[in-house]
Short mmCIF file of C-alpha atoms in Angstrom, two decimals:
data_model
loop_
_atom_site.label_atom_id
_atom_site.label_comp_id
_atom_site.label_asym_id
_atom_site.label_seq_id
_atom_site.Cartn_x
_atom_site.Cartn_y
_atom_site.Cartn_z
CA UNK U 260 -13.94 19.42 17.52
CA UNK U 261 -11.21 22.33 16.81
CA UNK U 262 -10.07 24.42 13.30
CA UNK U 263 -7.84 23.41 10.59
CA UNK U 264 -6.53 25.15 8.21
CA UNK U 265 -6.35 23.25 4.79
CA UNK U 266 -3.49 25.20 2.74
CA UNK U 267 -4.33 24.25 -0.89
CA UNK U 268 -7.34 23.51 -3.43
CA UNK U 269 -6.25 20.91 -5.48
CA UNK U 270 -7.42 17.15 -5.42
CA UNK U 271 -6.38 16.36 -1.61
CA UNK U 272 -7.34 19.78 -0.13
CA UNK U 273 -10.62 19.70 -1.24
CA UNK U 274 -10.97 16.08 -0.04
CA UNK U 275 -9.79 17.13 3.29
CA UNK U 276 -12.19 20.32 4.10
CA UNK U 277 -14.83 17.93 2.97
CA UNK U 278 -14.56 14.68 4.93
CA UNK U 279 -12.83 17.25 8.32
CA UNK U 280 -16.24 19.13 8.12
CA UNK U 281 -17.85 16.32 7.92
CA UNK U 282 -16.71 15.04 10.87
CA UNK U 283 -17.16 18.39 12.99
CA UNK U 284 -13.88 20.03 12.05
CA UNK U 285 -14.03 24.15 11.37
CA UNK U 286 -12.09 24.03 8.49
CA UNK U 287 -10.44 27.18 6.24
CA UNK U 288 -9.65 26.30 2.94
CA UNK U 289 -6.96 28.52 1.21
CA UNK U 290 -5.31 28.48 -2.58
CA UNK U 291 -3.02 31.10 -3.96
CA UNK U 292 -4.70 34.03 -6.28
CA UNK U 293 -3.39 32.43 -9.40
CA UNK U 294 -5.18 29.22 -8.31
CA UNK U 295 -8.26 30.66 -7.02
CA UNK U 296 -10.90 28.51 -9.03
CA UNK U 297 -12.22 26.01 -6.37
CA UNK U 298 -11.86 28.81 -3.88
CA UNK U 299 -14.61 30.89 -5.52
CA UNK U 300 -16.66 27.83 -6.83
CA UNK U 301 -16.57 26.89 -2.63
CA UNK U 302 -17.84 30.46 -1.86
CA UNK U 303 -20.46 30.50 -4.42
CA UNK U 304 -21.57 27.29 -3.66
CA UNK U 305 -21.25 27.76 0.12
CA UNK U 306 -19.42 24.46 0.91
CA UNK U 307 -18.19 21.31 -1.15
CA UNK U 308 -20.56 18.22 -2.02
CA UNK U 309 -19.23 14.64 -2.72
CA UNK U 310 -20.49 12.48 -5.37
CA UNK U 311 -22.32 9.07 -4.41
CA UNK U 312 -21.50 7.77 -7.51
CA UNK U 313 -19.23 7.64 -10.76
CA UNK U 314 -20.07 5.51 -13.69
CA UNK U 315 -21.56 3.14 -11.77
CA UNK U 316 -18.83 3.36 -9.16
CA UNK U 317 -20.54 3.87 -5.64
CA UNK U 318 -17.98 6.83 -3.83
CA UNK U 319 -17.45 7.20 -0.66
CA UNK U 320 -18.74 9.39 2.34
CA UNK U 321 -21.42 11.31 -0.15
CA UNK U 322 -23.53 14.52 0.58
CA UNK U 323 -22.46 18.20 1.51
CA UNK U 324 -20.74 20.00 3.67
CA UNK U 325 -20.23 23.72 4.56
CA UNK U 326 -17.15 25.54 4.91
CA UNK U 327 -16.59 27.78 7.37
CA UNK U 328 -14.02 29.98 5.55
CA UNK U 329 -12.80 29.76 1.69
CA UNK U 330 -10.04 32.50 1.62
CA UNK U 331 -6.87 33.37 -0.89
CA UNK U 332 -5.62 35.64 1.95
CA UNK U 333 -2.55 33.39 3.21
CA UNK U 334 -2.40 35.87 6.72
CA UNK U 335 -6.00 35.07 6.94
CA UNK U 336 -5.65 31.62 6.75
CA UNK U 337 -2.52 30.91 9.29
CA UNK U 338 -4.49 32.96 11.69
CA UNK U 339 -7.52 30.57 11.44
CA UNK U 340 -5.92 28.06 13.21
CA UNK U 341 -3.30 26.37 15.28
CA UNK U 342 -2.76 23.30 13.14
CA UNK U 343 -2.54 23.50 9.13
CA UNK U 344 -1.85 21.08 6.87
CA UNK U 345 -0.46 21.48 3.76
CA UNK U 346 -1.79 19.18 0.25
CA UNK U 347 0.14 20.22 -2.67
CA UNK U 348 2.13 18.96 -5.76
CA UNK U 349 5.78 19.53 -3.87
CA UNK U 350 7.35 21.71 -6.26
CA UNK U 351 4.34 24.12 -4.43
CA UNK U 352 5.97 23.34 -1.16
CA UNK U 353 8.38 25.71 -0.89
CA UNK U 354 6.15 28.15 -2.77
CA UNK U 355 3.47 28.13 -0.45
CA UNK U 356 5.18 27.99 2.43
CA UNK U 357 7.66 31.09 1.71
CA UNK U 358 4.09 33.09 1.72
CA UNK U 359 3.10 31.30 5.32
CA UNK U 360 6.33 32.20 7.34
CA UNK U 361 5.94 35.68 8.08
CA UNK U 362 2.31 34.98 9.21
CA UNK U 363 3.19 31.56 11.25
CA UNK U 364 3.04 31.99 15.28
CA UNK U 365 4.83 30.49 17.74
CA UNK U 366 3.26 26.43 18.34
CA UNK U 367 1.31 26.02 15.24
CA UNK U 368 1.77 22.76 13.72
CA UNK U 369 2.00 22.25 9.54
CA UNK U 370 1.21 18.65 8.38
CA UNK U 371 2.25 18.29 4.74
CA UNK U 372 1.11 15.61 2.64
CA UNK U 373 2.69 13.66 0.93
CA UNK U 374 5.77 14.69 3.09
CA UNK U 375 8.41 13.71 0.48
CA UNK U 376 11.12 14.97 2.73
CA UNK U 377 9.25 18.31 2.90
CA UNK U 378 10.41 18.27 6.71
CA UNK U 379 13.14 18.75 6.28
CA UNK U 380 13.25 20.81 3.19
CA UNK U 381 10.91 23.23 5.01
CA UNK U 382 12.97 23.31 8.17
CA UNK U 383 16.17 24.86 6.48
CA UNK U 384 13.58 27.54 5.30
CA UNK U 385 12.52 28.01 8.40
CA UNK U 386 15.54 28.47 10.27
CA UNK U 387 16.71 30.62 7.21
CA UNK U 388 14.33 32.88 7.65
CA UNK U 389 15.65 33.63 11.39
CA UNK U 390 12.10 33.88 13.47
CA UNK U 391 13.68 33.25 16.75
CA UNK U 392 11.71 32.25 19.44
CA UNK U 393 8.78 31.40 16.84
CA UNK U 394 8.50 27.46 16.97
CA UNK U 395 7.33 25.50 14.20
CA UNK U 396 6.75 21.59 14.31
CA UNK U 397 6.76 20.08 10.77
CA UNK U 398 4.49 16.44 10.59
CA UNK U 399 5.19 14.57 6.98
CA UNK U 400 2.47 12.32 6.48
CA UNK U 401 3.53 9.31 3.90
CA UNK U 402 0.52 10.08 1.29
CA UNK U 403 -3.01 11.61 1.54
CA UNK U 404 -6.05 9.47 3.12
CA UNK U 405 -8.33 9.37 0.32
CA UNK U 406 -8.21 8.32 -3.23
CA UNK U 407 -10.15 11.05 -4.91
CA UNK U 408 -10.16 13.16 -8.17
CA UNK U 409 -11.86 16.45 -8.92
CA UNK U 410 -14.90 15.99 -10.71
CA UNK U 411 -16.41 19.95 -11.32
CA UNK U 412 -16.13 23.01 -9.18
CA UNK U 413 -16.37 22.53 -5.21
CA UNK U 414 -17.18 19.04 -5.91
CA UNK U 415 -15.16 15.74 -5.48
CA UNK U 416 -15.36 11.77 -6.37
CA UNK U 417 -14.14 10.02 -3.08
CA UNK U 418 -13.09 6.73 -4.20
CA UNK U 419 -11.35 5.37 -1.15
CA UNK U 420 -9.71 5.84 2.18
CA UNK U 421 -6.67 4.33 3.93
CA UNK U 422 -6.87 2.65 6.77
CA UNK U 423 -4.48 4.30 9.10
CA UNK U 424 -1.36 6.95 8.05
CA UNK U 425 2.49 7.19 8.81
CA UNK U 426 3.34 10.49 10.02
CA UNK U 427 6.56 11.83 10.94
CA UNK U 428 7.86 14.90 13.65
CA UNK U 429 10.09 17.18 13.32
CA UNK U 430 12.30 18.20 15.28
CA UNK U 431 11.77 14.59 16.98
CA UNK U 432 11.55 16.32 20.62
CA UNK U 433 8.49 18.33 19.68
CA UNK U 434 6.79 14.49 19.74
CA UNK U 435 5.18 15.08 22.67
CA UNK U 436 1.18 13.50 24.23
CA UNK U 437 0.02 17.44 23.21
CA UNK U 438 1.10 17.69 19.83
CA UNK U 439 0.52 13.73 18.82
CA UNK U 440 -2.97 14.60 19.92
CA UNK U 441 -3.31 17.53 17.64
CA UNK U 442 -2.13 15.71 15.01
CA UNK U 443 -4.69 12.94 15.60
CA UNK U 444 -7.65 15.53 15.87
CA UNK U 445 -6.78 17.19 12.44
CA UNK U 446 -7.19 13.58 10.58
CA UNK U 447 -9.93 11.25 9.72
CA UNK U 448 -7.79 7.77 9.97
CA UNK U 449 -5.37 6.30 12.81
CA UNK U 450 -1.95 7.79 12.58
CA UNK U 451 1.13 5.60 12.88
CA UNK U 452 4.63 7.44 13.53
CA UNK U 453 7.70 7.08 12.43
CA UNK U 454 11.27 8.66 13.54
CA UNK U 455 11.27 11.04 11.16
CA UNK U 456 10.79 12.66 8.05
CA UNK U 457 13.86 10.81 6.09
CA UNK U 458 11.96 7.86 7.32
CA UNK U 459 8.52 9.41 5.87
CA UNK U 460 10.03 10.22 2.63
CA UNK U 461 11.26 6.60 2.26
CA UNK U 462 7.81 4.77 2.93
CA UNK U 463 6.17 6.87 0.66
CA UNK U 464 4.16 3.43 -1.39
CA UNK U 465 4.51 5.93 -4.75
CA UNK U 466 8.14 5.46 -5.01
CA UNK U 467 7.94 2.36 -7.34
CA UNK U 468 4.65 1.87 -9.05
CA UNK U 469 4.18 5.13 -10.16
CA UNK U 470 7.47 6.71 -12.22
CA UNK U 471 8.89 3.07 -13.45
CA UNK U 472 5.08 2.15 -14.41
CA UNK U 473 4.98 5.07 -16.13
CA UNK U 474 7.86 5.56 -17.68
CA UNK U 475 7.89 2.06 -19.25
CA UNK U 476 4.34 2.67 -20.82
CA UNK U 477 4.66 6.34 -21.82
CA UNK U 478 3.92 5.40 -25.83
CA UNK U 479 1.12 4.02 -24.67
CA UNK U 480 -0.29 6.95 -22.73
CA UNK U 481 0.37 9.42 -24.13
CA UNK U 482 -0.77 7.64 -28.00
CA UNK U 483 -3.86 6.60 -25.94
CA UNK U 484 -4.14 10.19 -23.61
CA UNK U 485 -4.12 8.08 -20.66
CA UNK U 486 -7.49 6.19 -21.70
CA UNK U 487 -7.01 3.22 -19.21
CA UNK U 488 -7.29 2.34 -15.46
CA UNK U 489 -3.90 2.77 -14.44
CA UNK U 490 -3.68 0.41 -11.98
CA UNK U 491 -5.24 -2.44 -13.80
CA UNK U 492 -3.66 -1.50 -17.24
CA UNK U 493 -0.04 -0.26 -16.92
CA UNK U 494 0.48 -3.32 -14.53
CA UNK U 495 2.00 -6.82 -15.70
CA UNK U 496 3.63 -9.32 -14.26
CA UNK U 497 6.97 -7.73 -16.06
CA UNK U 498 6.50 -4.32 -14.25
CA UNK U 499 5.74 -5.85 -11.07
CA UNK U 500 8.60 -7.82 -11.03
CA UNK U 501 10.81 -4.51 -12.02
CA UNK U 502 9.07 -2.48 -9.37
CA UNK U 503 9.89 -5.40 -6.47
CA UNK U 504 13.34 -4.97 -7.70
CA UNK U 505 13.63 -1.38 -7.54
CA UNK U 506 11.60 -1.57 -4.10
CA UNK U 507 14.68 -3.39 -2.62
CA UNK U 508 17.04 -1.14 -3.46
CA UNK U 509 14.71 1.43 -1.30
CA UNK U 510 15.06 -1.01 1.45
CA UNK U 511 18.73 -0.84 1.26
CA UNK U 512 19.01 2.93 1.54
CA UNK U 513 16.66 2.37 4.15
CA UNK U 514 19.21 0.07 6.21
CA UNK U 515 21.51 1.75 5.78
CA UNK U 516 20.22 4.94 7.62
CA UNK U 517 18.72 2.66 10.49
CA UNK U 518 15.32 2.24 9.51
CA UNK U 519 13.90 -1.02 8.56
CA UNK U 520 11.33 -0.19 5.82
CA UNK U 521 8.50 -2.22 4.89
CA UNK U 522 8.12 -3.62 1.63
CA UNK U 523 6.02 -1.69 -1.10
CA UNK U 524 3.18 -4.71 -0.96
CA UNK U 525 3.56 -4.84 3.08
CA UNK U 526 2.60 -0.97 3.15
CA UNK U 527 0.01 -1.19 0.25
CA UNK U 528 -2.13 -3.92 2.26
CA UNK U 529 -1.95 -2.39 5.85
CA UNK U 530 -2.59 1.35 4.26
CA UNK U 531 -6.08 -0.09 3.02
CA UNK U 532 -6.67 -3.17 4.99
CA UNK U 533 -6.05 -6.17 2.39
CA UNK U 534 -4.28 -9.16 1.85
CA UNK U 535 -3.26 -9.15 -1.39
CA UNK U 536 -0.08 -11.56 -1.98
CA UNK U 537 1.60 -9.94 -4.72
CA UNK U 538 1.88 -6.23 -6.19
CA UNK U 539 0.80 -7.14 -9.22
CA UNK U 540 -2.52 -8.49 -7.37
CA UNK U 541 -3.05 -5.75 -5.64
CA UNK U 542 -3.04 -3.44 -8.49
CA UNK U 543 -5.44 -5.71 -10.30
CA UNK U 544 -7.73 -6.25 -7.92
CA UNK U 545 -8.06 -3.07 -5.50
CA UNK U 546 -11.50 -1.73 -5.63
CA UNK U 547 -10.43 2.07 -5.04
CA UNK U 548 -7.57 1.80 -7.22
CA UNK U 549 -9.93 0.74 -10.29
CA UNK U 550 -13.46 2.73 -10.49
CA UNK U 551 -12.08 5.42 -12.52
CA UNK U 552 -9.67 5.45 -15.67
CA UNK U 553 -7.01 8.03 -14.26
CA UNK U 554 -3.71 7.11 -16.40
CA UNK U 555 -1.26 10.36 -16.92
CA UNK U 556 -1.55 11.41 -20.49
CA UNK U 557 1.97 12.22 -20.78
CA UNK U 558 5.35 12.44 -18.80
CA UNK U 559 4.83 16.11 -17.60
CA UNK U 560 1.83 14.79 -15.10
CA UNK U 561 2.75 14.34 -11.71
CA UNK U 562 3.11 10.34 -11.60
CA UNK U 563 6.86 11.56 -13.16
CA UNK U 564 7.25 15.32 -12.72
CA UNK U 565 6.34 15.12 -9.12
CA UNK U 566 7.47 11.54 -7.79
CA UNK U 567 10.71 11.49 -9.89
CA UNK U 568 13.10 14.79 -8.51
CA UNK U 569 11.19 14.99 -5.12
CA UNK U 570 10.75 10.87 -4.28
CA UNK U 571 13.52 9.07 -6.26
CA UNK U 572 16.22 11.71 -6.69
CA UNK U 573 16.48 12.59 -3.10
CA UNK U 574 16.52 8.21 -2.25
CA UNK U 575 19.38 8.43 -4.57
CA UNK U 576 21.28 11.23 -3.34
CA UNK U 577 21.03 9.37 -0.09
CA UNK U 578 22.13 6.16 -1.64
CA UNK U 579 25.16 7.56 -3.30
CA UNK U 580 25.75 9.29 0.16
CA UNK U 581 25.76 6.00 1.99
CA UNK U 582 28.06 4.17 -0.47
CA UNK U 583 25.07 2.11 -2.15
CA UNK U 584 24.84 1.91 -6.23
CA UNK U 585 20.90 1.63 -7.19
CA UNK U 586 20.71 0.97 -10.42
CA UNK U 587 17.05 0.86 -11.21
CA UNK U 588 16.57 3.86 -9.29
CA UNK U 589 19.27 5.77 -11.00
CA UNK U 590 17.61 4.33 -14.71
CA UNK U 591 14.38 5.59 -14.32
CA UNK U 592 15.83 8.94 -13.15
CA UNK U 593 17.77 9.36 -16.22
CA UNK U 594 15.30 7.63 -18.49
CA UNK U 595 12.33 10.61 -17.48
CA UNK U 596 15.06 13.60 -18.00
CA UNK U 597 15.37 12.40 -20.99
CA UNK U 598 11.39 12.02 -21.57
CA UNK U 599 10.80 15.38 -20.22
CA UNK U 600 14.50 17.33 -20.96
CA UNK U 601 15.36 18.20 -17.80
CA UNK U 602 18.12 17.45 -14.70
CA UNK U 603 16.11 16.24 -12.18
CA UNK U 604 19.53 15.00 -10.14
CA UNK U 605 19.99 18.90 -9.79
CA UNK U 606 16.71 20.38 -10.03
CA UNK U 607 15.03 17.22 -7.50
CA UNK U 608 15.37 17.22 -3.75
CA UNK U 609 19.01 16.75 -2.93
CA UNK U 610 20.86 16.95 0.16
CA UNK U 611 21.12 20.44 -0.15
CA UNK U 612 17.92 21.92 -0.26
CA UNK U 613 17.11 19.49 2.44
CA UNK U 614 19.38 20.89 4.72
CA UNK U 615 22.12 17.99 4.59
CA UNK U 616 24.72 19.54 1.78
CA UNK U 617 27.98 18.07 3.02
CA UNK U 618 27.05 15.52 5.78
CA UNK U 619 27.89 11.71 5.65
CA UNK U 620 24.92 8.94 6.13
CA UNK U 621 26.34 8.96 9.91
CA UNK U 622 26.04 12.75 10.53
CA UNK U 623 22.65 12.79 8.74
CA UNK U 624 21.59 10.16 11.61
CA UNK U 625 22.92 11.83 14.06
CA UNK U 626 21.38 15.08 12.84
CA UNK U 627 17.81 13.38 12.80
CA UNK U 628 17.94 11.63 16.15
CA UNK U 629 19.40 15.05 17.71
#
């Protein structure tokens, strides 16, 4: 069934050299030194096993599985195989992947999940970093498959899985039968793809829900340390309504660069199969969005310091780029600096660091579709 190389330990990696074992995959699993926990619990355990249940919560896909090689030797780990994918917070992006590029060889293929623009950011590092003649196709994937947390070392509570995935390439002319099929054999789920990884970045379903929900309950979580479902709790019929507004001025940006975007509720119901008629439904009513309480206990957890400078602030760079004015965007931007003291306009994803300092909305399309 081929190798993969999972490049990171945290929530989603683990998930992934699970369920791609499972389903015949040779998978290596590889975390920094500094991060090597799960590595050695994996070793010492010999593989990773998946709950069955969770406080009375049946998971998903339960049992355990062997893998073939847990490693926190990067070289080791690029050499294992031809496709990798990447499953990080992003600000470990560019961390991890500075330690993969003098290792990478020419025709390997790095799927990053979430994506969050990472194509692109990744790209300028790449061609930085002058390996000519070394090629490198990037795939952003829109989110992870599974729902899952952590639950002890090498072991994980699968709560849910999506039913297919949006997945970018780039450069757009490496999209060819051979490397759409590699992509498809290193995933569990269906893959859907769009033009590219500005698209990617902007269908990402967290960029609502997550850092206005948050921000506009953070007494409450952090009083309560996140004791509550956060689906069903931190969503009213207020903050739904907010978070539809804020989704269409995603939409806009969108438009503006030539990509008709689906609507937050649109994406939520064909990612897991459902037919909910309203956000606020959804979040209600989702069965793997509400076996486990899993509300952020404060604004330093990734719901904010993750989805706010590398999902909102580059949308809003792009905005302001293409003449738009997004005002709920822009609020909740400047509402979490303030929570958690920093410049996330500067410090986020901007144009910049994601190799499109200077261009206008045209030239960044034209850039793209070249």
């Amino acid at each position: 069934m081929g190798r993969v190389t999972i490049i990171g330990a945290g929530n989603g990696g683990m998930a992934a050299a699970y369920h791609l074992s499972k389903l015949g995959r040779e998978v290596c699993l590889y975390d920094s030194p500094a991060f090597a926990g799960q590595i050695e619990a994996v070793r010492a355990a010999g593989g990773i096993r998946a709950e069955a249940e969770r406080n009375g919560d049946a998971m998903l896909f339960a049992g355990f599985e062997r893998i073939a090689k847990a490693t926190t030797d990067i070289g080791e780990a690029v050499a294992f195989a031809d496709t990798m994918i990447l499953i990080c917070p992003s600000f470990a992006q560019e961390i991890l992947f500075e330690t993969m590029i003098p290792h990478i060889r020419d025709g390997q293929i790095l799927i990053v999940m979430p994506g969050n623009f990472a194509g692109l950011v990744l790209n300028r590092m790449w061609e930085e970093a002058g390996r000519e003649g070394v090629s490198l196709t990037f795939a952003d994937a829109v989110s992870i498959p599974w729902a899952v947390r952590l639950c002890g070392p090498a072991r994980v509570d699968i709560m849910g899985l999506k039913k297919l995935l949006p997945v970018s390439i780039f450069p757009a002319s490496r999209g060819t039968g051979e490397v759409r099929a590699r992509i498809e054999a290193a995933l569990p789920i269906p893959v859907e793809y769009l033009k590219s990884p500005l698209q990617a970045g902007l269908e990402n379903i967290n960029f609502g829900g997550h850092p206005l929900m948050t921000a506009v309950n953070i007494g409450l979580l952090e009083n309560f340390e996140g004791d509550f479902n956060y689906y069903v709790d931190c969503c009213s019929p207020s903050t739904a309504r907010a978070t539809a507004k804020m989704d269409r001025e995603r939409l806009a940006v969108g438009e503006a660069y030539g990509y008709r975007l689906r609507p937050e509720l649109e994406m939520m119901n064909r990612l897991y199969g459902e037919r909910y008629s309203s956000v606020y439904e959804f979040n209600r009513s989702s069965a793997p969005h509400g076996k486990v309480k899993n509300a952020p206990k404060s604004a330093k957890e990734r719901y904010i310091t993750e989805d706010v400078p590398y999902l909102l602030v580059p949308i809003w760079h792009l905005a302001k780029t293409a003449g738009l004015s997004p005002v709920l965007i822009e609020s909740v931007i400047h509402l979490t600096c303030a929570y958690n003291e920093e410049d996330y306009f500067t410090t986020g994803r901007t144009p910049a660091k994601m190799g499109l300092s200077g261009m206008s909305a045209e030239e960044i399309r034209a850039y793209l579709e070249k």
